[in-house]
mmCIF file of C-alpha atoms and ligand atoms in Angstrom:
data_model
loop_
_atom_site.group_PDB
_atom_site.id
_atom_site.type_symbol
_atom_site.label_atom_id
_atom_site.label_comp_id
_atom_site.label_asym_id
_atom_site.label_seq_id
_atom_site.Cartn_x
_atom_site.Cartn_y
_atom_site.Cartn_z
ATOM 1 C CA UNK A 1 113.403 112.579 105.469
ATOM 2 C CA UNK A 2 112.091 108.979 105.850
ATOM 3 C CA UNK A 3 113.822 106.447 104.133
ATOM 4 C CA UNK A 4 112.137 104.427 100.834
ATOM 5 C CA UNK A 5 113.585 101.221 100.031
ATOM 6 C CA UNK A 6 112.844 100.160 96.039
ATOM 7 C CA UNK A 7 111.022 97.283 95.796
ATOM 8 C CA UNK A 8 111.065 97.278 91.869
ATOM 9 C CA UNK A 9 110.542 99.493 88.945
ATOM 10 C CA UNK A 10 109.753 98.721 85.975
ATOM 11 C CA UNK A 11 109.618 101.303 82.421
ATOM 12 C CA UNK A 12 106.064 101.608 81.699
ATOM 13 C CA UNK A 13 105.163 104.103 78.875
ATOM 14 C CA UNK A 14 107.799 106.127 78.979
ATOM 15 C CA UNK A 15 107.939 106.331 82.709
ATOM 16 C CA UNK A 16 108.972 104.253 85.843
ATOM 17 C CA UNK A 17 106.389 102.068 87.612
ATOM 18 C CA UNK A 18 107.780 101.617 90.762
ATOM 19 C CA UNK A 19 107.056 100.347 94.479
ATOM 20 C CA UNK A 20 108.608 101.014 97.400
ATOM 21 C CA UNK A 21 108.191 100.145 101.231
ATOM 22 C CA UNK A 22 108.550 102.266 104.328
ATOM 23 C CA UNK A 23 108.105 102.162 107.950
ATOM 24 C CA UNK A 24 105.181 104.134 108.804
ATOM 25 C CA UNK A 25 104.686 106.321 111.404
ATOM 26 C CA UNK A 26 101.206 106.446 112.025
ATOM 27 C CA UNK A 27 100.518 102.431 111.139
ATOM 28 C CA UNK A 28 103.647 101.281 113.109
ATOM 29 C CA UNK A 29 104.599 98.623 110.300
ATOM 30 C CA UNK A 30 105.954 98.018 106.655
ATOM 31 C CA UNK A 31 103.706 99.696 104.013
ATOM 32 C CA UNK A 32 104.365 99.221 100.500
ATOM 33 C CA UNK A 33 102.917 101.798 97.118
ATOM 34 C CA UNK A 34 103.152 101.791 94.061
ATOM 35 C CA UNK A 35 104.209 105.204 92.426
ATOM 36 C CA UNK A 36 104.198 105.644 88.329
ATOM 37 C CA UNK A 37 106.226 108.751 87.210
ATOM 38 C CA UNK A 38 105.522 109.521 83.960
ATOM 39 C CA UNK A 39 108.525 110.911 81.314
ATOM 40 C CA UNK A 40 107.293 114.522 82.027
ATOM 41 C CA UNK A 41 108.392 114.263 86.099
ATOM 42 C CA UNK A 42 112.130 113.800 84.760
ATOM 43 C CA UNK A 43 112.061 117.316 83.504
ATOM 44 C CA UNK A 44 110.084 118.814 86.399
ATOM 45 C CA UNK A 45 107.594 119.026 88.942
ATOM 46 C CA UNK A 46 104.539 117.635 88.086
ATOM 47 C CA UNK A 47 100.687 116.871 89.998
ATOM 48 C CA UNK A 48 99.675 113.842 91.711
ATOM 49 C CA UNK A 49 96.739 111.382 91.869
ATOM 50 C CA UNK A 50 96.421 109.607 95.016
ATOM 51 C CA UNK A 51 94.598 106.009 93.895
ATOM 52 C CA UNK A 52 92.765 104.128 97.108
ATOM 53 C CA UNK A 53 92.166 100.311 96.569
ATOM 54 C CA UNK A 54 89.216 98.244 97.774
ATOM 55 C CA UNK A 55 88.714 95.308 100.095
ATOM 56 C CA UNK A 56 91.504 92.267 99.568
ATOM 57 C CA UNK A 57 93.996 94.539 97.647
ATOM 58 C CA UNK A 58 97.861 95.472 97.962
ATOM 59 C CA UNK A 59 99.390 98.144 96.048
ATOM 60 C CA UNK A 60 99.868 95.207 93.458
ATOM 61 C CA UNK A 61 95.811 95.434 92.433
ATOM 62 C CA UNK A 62 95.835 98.658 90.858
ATOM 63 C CA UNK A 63 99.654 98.504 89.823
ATOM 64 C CA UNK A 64 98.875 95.776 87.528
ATOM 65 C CA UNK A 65 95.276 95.527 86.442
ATOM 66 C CA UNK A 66 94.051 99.588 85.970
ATOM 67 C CA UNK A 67 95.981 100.548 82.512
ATOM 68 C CA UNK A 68 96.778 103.799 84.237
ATOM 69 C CA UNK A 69 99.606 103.993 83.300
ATOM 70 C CA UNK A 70 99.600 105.147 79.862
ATOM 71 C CA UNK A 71 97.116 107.860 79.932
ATOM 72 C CA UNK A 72 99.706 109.021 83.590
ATOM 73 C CA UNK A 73 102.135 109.336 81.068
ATOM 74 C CA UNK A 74 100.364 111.168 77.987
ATOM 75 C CA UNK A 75 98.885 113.438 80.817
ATOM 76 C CA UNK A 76 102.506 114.067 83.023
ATOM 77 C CA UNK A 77 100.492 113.018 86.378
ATOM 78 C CA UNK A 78 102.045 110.504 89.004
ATOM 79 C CA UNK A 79 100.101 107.885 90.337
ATOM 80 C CA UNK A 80 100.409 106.868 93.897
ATOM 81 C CA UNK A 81 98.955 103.290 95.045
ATOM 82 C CA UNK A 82 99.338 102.760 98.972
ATOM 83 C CA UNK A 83 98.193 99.124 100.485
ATOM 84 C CA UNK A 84 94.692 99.368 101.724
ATOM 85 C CA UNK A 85 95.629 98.328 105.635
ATOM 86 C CA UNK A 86 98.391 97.801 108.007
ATOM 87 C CA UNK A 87 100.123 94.449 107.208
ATOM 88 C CA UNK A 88 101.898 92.093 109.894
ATOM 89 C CA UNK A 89 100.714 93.907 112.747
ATOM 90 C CA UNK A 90 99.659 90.463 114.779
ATOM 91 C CA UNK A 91 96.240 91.665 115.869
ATOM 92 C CA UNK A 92 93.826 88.776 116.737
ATOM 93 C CA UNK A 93 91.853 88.133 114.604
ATOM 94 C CA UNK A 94 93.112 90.777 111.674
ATOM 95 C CA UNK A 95 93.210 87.877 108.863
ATOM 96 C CA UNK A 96 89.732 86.058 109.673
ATOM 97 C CA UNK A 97 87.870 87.916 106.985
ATOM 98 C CA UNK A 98 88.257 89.355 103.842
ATOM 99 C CA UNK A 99 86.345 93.030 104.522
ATOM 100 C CA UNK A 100 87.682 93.635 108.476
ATOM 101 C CA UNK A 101 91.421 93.757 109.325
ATOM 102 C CA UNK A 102 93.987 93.132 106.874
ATOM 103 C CA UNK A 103 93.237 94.521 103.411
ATOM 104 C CA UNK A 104 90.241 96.290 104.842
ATOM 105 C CA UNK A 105 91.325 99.168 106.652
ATOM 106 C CA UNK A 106 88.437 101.482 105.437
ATOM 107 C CA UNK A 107 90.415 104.614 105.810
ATOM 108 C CA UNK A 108 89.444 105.551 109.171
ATOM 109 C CA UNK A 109 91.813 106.392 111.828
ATOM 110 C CA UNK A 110 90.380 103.544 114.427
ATOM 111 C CA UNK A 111 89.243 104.325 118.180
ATOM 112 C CA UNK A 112 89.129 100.626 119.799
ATOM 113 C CA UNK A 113 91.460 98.499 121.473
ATOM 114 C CA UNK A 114 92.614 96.465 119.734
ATOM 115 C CA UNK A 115 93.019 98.442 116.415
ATOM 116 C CA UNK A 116 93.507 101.898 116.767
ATOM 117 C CA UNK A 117 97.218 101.648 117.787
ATOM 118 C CA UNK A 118 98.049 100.523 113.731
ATOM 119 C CA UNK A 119 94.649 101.265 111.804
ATOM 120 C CA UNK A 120 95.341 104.850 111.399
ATOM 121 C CA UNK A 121 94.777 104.476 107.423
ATOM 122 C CA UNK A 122 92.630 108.273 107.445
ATOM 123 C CA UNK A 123 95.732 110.136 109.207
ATOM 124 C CA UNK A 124 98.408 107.781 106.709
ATOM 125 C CA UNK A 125 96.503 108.598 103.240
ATOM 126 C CA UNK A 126 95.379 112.674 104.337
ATOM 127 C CA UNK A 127 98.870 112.938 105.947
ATOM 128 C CA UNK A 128 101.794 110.942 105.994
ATOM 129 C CA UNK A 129 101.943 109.801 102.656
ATOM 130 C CA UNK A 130 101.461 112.622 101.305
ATOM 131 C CA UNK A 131 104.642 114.023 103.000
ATOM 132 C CA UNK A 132 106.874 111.259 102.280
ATOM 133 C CA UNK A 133 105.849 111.649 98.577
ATOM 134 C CA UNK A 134 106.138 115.194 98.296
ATOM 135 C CA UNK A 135 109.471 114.950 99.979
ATOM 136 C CA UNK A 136 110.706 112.051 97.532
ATOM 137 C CA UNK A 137 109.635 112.633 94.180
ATOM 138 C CA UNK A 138 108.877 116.024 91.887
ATOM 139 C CA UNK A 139 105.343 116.749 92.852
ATOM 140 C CA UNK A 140 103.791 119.962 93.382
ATOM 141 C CA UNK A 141 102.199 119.465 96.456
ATOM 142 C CA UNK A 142 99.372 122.084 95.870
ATOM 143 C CA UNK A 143 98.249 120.060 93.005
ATOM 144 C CA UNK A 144 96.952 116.933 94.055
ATOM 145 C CA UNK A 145 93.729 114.832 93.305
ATOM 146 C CA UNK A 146 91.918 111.154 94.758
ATOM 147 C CA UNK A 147 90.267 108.584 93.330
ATOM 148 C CA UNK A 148 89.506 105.106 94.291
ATOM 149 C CA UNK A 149 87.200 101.795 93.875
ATOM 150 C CA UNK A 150 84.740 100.387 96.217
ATOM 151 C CA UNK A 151 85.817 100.885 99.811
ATOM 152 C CA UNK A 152 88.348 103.296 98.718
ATOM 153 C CA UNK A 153 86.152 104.839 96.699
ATOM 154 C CA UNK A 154 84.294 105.513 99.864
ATOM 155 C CA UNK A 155 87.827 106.776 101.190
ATOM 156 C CA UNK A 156 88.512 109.180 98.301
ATOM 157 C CA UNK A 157 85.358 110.514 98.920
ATOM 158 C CA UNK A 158 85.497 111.242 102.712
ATOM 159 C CA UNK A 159 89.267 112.076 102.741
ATOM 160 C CA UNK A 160 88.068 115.017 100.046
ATOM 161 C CA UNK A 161 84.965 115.963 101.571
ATOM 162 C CA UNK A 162 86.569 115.819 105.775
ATOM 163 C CA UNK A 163 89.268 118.145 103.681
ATOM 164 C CA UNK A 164 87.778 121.114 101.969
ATOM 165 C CA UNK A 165 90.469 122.164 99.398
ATOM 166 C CA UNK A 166 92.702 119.849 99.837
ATOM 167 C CA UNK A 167 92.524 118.265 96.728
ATOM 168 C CA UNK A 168 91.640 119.409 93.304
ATOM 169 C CA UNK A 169 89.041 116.981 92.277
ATOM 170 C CA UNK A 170 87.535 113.361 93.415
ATOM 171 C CA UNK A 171 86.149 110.143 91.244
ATOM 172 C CA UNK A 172 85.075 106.647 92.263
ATOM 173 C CA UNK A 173 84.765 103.623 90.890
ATOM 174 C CA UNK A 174 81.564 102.163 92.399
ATOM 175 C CA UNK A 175 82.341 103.457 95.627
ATOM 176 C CA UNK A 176 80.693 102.561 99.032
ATOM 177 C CA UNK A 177 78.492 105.550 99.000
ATOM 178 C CA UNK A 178 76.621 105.711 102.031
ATOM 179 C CA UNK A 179 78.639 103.197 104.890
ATOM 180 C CA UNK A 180 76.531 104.147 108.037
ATOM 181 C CA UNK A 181 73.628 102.536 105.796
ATOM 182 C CA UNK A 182 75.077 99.163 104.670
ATOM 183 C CA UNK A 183 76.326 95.836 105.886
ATOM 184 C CA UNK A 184 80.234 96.275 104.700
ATOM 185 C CA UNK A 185 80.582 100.059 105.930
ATOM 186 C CA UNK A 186 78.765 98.780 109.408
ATOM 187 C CA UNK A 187 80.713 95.604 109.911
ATOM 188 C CA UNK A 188 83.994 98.106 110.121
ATOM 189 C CA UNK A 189 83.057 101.120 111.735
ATOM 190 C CA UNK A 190 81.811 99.154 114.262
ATOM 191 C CA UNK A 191 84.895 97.014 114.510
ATOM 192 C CA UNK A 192 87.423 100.030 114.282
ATOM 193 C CA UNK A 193 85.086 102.974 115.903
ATOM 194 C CA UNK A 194 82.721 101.444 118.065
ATOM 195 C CA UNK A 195 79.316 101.594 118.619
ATOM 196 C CA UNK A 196 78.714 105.242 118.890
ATOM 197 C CA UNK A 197 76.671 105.803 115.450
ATOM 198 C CA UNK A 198 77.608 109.816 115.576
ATOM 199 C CA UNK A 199 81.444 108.958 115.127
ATOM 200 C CA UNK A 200 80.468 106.539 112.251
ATOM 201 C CA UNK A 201 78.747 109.615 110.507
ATOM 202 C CA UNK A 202 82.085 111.546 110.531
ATOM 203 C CA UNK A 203 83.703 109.065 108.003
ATOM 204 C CA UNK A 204 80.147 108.594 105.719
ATOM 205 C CA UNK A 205 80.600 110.560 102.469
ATOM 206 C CA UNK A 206 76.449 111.129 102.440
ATOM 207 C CA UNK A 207 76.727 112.618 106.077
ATOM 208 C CA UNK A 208 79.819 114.507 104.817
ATOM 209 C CA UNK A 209 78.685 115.856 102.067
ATOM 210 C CA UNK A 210 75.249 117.056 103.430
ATOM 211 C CA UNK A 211 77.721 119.447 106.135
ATOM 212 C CA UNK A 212 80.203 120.578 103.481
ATOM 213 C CA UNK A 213 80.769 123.768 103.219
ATOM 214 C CA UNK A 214 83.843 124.040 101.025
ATOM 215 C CA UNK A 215 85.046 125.133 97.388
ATOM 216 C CA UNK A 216 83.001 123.747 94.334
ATOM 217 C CA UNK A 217 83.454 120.007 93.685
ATOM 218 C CA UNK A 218 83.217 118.316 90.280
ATOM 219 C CA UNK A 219 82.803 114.524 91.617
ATOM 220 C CA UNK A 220 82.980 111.684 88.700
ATOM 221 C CA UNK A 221 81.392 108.546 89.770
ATOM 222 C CA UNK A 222 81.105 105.178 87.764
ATOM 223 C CA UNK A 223 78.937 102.046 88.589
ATOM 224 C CA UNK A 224 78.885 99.231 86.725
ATOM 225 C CA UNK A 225 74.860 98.419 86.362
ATOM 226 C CA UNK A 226 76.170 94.488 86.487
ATOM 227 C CA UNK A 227 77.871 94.604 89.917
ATOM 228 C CA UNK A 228 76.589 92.608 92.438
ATOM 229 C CA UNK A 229 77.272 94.888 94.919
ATOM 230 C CA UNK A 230 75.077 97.138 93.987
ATOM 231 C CA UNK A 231 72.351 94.635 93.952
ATOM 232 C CA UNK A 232 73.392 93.907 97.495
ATOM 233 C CA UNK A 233 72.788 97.442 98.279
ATOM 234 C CA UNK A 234 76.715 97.800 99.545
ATOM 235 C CA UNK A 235 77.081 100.941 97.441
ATOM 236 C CA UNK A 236 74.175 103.320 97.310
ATOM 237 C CA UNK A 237 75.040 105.666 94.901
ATOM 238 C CA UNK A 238 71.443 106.974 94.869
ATOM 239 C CA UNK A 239 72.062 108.297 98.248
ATOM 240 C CA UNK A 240 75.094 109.931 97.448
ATOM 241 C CA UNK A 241 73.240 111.566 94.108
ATOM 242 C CA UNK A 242 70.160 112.703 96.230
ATOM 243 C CA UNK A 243 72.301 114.369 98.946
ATOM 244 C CA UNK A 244 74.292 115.888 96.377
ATOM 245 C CA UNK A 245 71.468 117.513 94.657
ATOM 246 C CA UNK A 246 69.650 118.812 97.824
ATOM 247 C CA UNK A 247 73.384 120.209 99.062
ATOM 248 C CA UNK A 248 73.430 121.716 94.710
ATOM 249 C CA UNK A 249 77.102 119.764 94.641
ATOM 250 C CA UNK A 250 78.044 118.784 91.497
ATOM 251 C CA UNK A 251 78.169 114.890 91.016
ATOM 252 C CA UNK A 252 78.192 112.817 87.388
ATOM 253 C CA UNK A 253 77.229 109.780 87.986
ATOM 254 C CA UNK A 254 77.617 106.894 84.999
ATOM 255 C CA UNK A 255 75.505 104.013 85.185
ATOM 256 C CA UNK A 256 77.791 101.562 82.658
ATOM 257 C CA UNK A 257 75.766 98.888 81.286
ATOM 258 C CA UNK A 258 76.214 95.485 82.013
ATOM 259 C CA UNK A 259 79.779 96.316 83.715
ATOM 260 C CA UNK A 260 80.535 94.206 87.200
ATOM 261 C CA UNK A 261 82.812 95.458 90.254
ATOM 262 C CA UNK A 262 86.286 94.035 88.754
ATOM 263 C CA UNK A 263 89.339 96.026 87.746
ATOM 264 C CA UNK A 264 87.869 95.284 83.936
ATOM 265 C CA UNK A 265 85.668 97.625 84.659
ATOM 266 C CA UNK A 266 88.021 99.812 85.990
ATOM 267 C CA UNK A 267 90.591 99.650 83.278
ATOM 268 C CA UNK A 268 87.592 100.472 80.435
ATOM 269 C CA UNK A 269 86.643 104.036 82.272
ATOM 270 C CA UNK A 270 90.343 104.693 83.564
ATOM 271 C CA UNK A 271 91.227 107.275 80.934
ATOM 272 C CA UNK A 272 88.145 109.211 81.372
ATOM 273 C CA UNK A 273 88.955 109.345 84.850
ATOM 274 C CA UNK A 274 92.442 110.470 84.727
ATOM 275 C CA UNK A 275 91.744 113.213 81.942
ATOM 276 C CA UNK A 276 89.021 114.561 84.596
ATOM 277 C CA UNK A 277 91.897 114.926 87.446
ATOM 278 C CA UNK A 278 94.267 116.254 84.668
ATOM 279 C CA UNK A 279 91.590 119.118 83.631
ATOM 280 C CA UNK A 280 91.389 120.273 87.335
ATOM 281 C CA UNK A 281 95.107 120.174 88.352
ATOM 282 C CA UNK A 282 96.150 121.789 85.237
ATOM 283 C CA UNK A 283 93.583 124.832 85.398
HETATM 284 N N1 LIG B 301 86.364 88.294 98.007
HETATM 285 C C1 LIG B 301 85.215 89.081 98.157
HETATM 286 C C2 LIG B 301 85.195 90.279 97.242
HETATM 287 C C3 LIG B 301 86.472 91.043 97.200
HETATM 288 C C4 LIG B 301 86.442 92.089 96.118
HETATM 289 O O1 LIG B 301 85.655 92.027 95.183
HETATM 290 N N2 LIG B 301 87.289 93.076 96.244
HETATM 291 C C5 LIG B 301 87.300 94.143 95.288
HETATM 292 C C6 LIG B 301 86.993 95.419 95.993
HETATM 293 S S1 LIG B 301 85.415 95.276 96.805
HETATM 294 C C7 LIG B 301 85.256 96.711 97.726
HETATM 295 O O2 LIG B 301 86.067 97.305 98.286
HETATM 296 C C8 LIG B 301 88.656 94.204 94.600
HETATM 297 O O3 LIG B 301 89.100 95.240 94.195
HETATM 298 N N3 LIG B 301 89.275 93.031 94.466
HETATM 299 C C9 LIG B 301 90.602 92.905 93.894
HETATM 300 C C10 LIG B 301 90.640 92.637 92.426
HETATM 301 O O4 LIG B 301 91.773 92.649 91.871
HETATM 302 O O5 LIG B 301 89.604 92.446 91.779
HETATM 303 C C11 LIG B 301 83.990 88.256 97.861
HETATM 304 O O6 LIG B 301 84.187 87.140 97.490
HETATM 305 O O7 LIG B 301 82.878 88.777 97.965
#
């Protein structure tokens, strides 16, 4: 079993908010989560909602800003909250900008040089961290969901849809919909895969879900009609919602008035979120 050291914990609703750091396997370095056990996973087993951050955060973004961790509790779900890159790793150039390298991992396993010896974020979130979880704390490992914001909104997307089954539902908070297609999602695949545009499409939730061929989906998607990402066409949600509807895949997606990208935004459409994952992981 690999070893967790406690970072802190803190009572939270009932529960424990805690983070912890590990050497990973697959990244080669120190990661940190967060991991919120509500009062229910003292008595037993209980699911588990894996929660993928966006460009610039730690596990500290979502930890701290979301307000998950009340409706975690009235709901008996745990809450994982990984780091959203490698950290330390010493790569030129991996701190130069805020959405390539550090804090921007984009949850692709990478295939150049320089990075694909630590950015392995697609094999750490599908994979490893799932196992050091489910060996650690009282889930049932059958019974997990995703969900993330922005770029990891894209990654909760294409970790679901690479992944037929493998968890019980997916939501976003205005995720990077269509990454092949816009100057973020570009900027990284290129960096971490190269130029080949075919291996790009196999980590693009549009290309993804136009070839999926796996049980229903229920995805829950919120955009904030005030973001300013969406007015720099980072996003595309439209995309998403037209490939959903040719593919007849079931996708809600709620335009919120006048909300931006922050975690305010977040934290006002959180509970709806988490009762969604609850409904599907305790049918
Ligand atoms: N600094 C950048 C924008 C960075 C940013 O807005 N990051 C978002 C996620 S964006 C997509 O993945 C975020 O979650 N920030 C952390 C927070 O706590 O708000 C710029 O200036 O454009």
């Amino acid at each position: 079993m690999a070893a967790l050291t406690e970072v802190s914990s803190n009572k939270s609703f009932g529960g424990q908010q805690k983070v912890f750091s590990h050497e990973s396997a697959e990244l080669k370095c120190t990661m940190k989560f967060g991991v919120f056990l509500p009062p229910a996973a003292s008595g037993g087993k209980v699911p588990v909602i894996y929660w993928l951050s966006g460009l610039t955060c730690t596990e500290q973004n979502f930890v701290t800003k979301a307000g998950a961790q009340k409706y975690a509790a009235e709901h008996g779900l745990i809450i994982v909250a990984p780091d959203t890159s490698p950290r330390g790793v010493n790569i030129e150039g991996e701190d130069d900008s805020y959405d390539f390298g550090s804090g921007a991992g984009f949850y692709v396993d990478a295939t150049q040089d320089k990075w694909q010896t630590n950015y392995r974020m697609y094999s750490y979130i599908t994979k490893e961290l799932p196992t050091l979880i489910n060996e650690n704390f009282p889930t049932i490992p059958d019974r997990q969901s995703i969900m993330g914001h922005s770029m990891g909104g894209h990654g909760a997307l294409i970790c679901t849809l690479k992944n037929p089954g493998k968890y019980r539902s997916v939501s976003a908070f205005s995720p990077i919909c269509n990454p092949v297609n816009c100057p973020w999602g570009q900027k990284a695949f290129n960096g971490y895969l190269g130029a080949d545009q075919a291996v790009w499409k196999t980590y693009d939730a549009c290309e993804l879900a136009r070839q999926y061929n796996g049980p229903a989906l229920d995805i829950l998607v919120d955009q904030g009609k005030a973001d300013n990402f969406l007015t720099q066409k980072q996003l595309l949600p439209e995309n998403l919602v037209e490939v959903c509807s040719e593919k007849k895949i079931p996708i809600t997606l709620r335009m919120q008035e006048d909300y931006d990208h922050s975690y305010f935004f977040i934290a006002s459409f959180i509970e709806d979120h988490i009762r969604h994952h609850a409904l599907h992981l305790k049918a």
